[in-house]
Coordinates of C-alpha atoms and ligand atoms in Angstrom, one line a residue:
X1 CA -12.5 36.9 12.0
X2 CA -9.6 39.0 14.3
X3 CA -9.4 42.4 14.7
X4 CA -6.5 43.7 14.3
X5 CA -5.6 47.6 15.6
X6 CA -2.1 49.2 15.1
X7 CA -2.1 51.0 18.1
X8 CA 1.7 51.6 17.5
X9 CA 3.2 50.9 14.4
X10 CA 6.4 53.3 15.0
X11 CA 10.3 52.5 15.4
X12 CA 12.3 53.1 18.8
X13 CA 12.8 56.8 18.5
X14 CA 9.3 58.1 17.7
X15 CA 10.1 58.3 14.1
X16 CA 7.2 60.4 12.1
X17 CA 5.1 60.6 15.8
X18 CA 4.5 57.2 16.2
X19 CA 4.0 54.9 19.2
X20 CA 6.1 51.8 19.7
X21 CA 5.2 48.2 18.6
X22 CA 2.1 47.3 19.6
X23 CA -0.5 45.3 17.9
X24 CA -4.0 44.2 19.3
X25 CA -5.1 41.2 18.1
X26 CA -9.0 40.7 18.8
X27 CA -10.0 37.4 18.3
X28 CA -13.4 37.3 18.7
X29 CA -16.4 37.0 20.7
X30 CA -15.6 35.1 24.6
X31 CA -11.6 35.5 24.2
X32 CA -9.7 38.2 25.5
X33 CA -7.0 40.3 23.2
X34 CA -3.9 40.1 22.6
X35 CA -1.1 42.5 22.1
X36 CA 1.5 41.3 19.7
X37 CA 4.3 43.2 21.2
X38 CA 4.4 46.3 24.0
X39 CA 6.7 48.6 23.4
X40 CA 7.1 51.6 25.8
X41 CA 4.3 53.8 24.7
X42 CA 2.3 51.4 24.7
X43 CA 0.0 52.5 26.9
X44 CA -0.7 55.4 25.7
X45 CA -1.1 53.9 22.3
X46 CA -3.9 51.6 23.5
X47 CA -5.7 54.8 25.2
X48 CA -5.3 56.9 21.5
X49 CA -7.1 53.7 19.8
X50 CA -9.9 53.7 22.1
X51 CA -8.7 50.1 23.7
X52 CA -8.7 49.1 27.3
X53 CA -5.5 47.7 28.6
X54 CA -7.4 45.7 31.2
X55 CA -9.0 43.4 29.4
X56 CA -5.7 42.3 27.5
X57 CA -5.2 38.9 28.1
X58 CA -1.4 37.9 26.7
X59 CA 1.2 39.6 25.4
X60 CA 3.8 37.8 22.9
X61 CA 6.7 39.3 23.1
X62 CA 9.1 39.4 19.9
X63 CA 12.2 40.4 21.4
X64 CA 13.6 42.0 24.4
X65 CA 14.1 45.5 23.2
X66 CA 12.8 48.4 24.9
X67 CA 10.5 49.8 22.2
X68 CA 8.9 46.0 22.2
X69 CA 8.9 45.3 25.7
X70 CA 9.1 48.1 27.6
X71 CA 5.6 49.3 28.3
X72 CA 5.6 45.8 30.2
X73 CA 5.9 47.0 33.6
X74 CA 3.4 50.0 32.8
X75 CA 0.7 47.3 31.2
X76 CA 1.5 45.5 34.9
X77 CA 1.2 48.7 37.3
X78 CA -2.2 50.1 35.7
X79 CA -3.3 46.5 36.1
X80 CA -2.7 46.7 39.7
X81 CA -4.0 50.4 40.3
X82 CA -6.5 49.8 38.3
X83 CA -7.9 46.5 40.5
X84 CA -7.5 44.3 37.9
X85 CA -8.3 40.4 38.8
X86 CA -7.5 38.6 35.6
X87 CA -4.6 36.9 35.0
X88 CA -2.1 38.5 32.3
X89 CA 0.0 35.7 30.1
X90 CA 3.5 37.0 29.0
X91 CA 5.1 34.9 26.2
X92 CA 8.3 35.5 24.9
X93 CA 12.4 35.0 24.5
X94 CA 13.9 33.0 26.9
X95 CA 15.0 35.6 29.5
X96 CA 11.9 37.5 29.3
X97 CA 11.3 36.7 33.1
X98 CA 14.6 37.9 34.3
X99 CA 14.1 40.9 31.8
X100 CA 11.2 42.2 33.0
X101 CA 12.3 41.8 36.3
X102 CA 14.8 44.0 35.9
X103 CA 12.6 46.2 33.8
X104 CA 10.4 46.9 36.4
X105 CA 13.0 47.1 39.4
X106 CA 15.0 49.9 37.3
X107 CA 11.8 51.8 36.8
X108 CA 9.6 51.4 39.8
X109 CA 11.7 50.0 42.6
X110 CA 9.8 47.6 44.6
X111 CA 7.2 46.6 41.7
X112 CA 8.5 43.5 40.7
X113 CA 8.1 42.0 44.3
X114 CA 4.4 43.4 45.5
X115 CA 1.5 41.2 46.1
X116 CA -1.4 41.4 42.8
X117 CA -4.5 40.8 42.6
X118 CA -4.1 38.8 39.5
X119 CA -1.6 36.5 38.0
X120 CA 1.1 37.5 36.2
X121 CA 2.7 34.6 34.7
X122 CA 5.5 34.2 32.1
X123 CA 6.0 31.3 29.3
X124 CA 8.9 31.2 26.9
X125 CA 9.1 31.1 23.2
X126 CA 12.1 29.0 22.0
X127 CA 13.1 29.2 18.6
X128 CA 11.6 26.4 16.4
X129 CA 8.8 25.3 18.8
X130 CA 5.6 25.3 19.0
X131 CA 3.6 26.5 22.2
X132 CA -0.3 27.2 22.8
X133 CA -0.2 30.7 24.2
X134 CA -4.5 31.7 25.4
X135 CA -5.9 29.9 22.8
X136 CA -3.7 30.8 19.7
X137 CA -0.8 28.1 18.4
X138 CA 2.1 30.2 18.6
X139 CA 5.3 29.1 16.6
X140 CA 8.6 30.8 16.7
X141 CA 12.0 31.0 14.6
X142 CA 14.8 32.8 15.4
X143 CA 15.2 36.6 14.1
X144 CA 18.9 37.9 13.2
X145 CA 18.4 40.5 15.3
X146 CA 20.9 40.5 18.8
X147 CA 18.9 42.0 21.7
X148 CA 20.5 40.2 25.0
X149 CA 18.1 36.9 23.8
X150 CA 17.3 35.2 21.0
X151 CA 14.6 37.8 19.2
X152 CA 11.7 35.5 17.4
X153 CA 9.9 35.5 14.3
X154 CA 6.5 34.3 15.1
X155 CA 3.2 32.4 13.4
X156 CA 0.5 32.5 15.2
X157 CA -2.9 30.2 14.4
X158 CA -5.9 31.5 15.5
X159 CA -9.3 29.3 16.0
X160 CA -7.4 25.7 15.7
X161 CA -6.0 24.1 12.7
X162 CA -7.3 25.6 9.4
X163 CA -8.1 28.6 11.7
X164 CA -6.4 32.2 10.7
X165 CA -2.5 32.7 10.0
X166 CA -1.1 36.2 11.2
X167 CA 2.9 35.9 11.2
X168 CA 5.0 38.5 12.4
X169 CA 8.9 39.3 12.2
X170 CA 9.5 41.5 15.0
X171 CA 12.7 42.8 14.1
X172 CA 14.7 41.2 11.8
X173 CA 17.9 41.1 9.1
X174 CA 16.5 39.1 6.4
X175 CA 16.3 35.5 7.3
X176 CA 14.5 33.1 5.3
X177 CA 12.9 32.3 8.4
X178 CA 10.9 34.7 7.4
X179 CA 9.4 33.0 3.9
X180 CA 8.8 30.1 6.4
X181 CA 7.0 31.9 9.3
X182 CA 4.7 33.8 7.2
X183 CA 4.3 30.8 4.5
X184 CA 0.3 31.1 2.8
X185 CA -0.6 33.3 5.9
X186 CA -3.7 35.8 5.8
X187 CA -1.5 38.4 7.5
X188 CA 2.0 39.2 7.7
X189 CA 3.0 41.9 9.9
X190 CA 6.2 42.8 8.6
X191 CA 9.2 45.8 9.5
X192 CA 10.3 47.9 6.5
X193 CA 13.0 50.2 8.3
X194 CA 14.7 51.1 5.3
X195 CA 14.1 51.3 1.8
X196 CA 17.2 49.7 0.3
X197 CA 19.9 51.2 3.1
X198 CA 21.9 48.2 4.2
X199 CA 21.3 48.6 7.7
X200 CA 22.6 46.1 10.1
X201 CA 20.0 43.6 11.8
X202 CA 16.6 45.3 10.6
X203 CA 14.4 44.4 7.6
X204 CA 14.2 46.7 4.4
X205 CA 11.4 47.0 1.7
X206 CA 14.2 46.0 -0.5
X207 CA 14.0 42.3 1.2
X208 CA 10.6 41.6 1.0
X209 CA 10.1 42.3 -2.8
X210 CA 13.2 40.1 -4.1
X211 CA 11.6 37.0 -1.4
X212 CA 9.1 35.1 -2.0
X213 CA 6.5 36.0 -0.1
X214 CA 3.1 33.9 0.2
X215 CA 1.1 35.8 2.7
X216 CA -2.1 37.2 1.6
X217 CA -1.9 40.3 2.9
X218 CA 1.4 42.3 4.1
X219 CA 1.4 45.2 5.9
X220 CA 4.7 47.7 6.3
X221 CA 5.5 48.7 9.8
X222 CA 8.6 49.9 12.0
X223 CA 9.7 52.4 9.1
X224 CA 12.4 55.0 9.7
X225 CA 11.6 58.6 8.7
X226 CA 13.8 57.5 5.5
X227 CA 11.1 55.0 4.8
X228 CA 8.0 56.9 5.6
X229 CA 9.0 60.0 3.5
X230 CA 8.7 57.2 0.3
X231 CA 5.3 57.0 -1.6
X232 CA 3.5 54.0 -0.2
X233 CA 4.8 50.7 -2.1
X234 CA 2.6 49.5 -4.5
X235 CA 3.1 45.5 -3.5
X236 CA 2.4 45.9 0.0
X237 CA 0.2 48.2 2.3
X238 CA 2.0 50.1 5.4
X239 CA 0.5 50.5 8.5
X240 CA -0.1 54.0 10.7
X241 CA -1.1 54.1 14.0
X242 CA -4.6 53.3 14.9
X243 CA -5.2 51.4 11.3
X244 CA -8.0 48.7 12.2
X245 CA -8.4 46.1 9.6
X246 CA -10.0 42.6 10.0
X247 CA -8.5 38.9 8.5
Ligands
LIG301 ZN1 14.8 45.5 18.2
LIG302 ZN1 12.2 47.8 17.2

């Protein structure tokens, strides 16, 4: 059974008050969460849901946006002020080392190169392979979605094989990577920007209804304002910030 709390559920410009992308994945008793993106406000969207950003123990990374990735060097620095001494996993694109590098240097000068207490180490995610990322078998596709790297789709198994499906499309144009990625999964996580707008390199409601979708369970998140002033659709549920649900 994993936990799983929206902290942020929102798109990169705050649309209807929401935080950032940024699930927490719980998995279950002895393992440590795990965020499922970390957009900017993500710490503050952790805070709002009553979780504790120190005892996160990976992060996987869809792509290297700033409303997925940017509360990175944030997550890292309150980490460090806060003493923390366990180690912090960061999966994602390739580039995500040099990225957050950069991150971090352009917003506290200096961080990137201090001495922690704990390890931060960084694995990448390459499109079509499969990597064991603390504990859960992550597997990645590539999104249609340019963002200085490739941006992933992911599948992530949790508790071994036969063990719970959650796939994720990050941010996406329709791609039947998608129908792949999320293929009889308990969970799919997916973005609903728009409606029906043609809208270059992002998913819309419009997509997922005329695929076939296998998941379970699919719930809406990185609407618009255009998207979250609809009536909820009746096929699929849509997320809000600090929705908790359980697969
Ligand atoms: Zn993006
Ligand atoms: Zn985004």
């Amino acid at each position: 059974m994993i936990t799983v709390t929206f902290a942020g559920c929102g798109d990169a410009f705050g649309s209807g008050g929401r935080f950032q992308a940024c699930i927490h994945l719980r998995p279950g008793a002895g393992q440590a969460p795990v965020l499922l993106d970390c957009g900017a406000t993500s710490l503050t969207a952790l805070r709002r849901s009553g979780l504790d950003p120190g005892e996160i123990g990976a992060v996987l990374v869809s792509h290297l946006h700033g409303d997925h990735f940017g509360g990175l060097p944030f997550l890292i620095l309150d980490g460090q002020f806060a003493r923390r001494t366990a180690p912090l996993l960061i999966a994602g694109p390739p580039g995500t080392q040099q990225r957050l590098t950069a991150a971090m240097e352009c917003l506290f000068p200096g961080s990137a190169q201090v001495r922690r207490r704990f390890d931060v180490r960084v694995l990448e995610l390459f499109p079509g392979a499969t990597k064991d990322v603390a504990d859960i078998t992550v597997r990645a596709w590539e999104a249609r979605h340019p963002s200085g790297a490739p941006a992933l789709i992911l599948r992530l198994t949790v508790g071994g094989t036969g063990g719970t499906v959650i796939a994720y499309t990050g941010d996406t144009a329709w791609t039947a990577a998608i129908t792949r990625a999320s293929h009889q999964a308990d969970l799919l996580i997916a973005e609903a920007y728009h409606w029906d707008k043609p809208v270059p390199h992002h998913l819309r409601y419009a997509d997922l209804v005329t695929h076939e979708i296998t998941a379970r369970r699919v719930i809406l998140t990185h609407m618009s304002a255009d998207m979250l002033a609809r009536q909820p659709p009746a096929a699929y549920e849509a997320a809000h910030d600090g929705l908790v649900i359980t697969v």
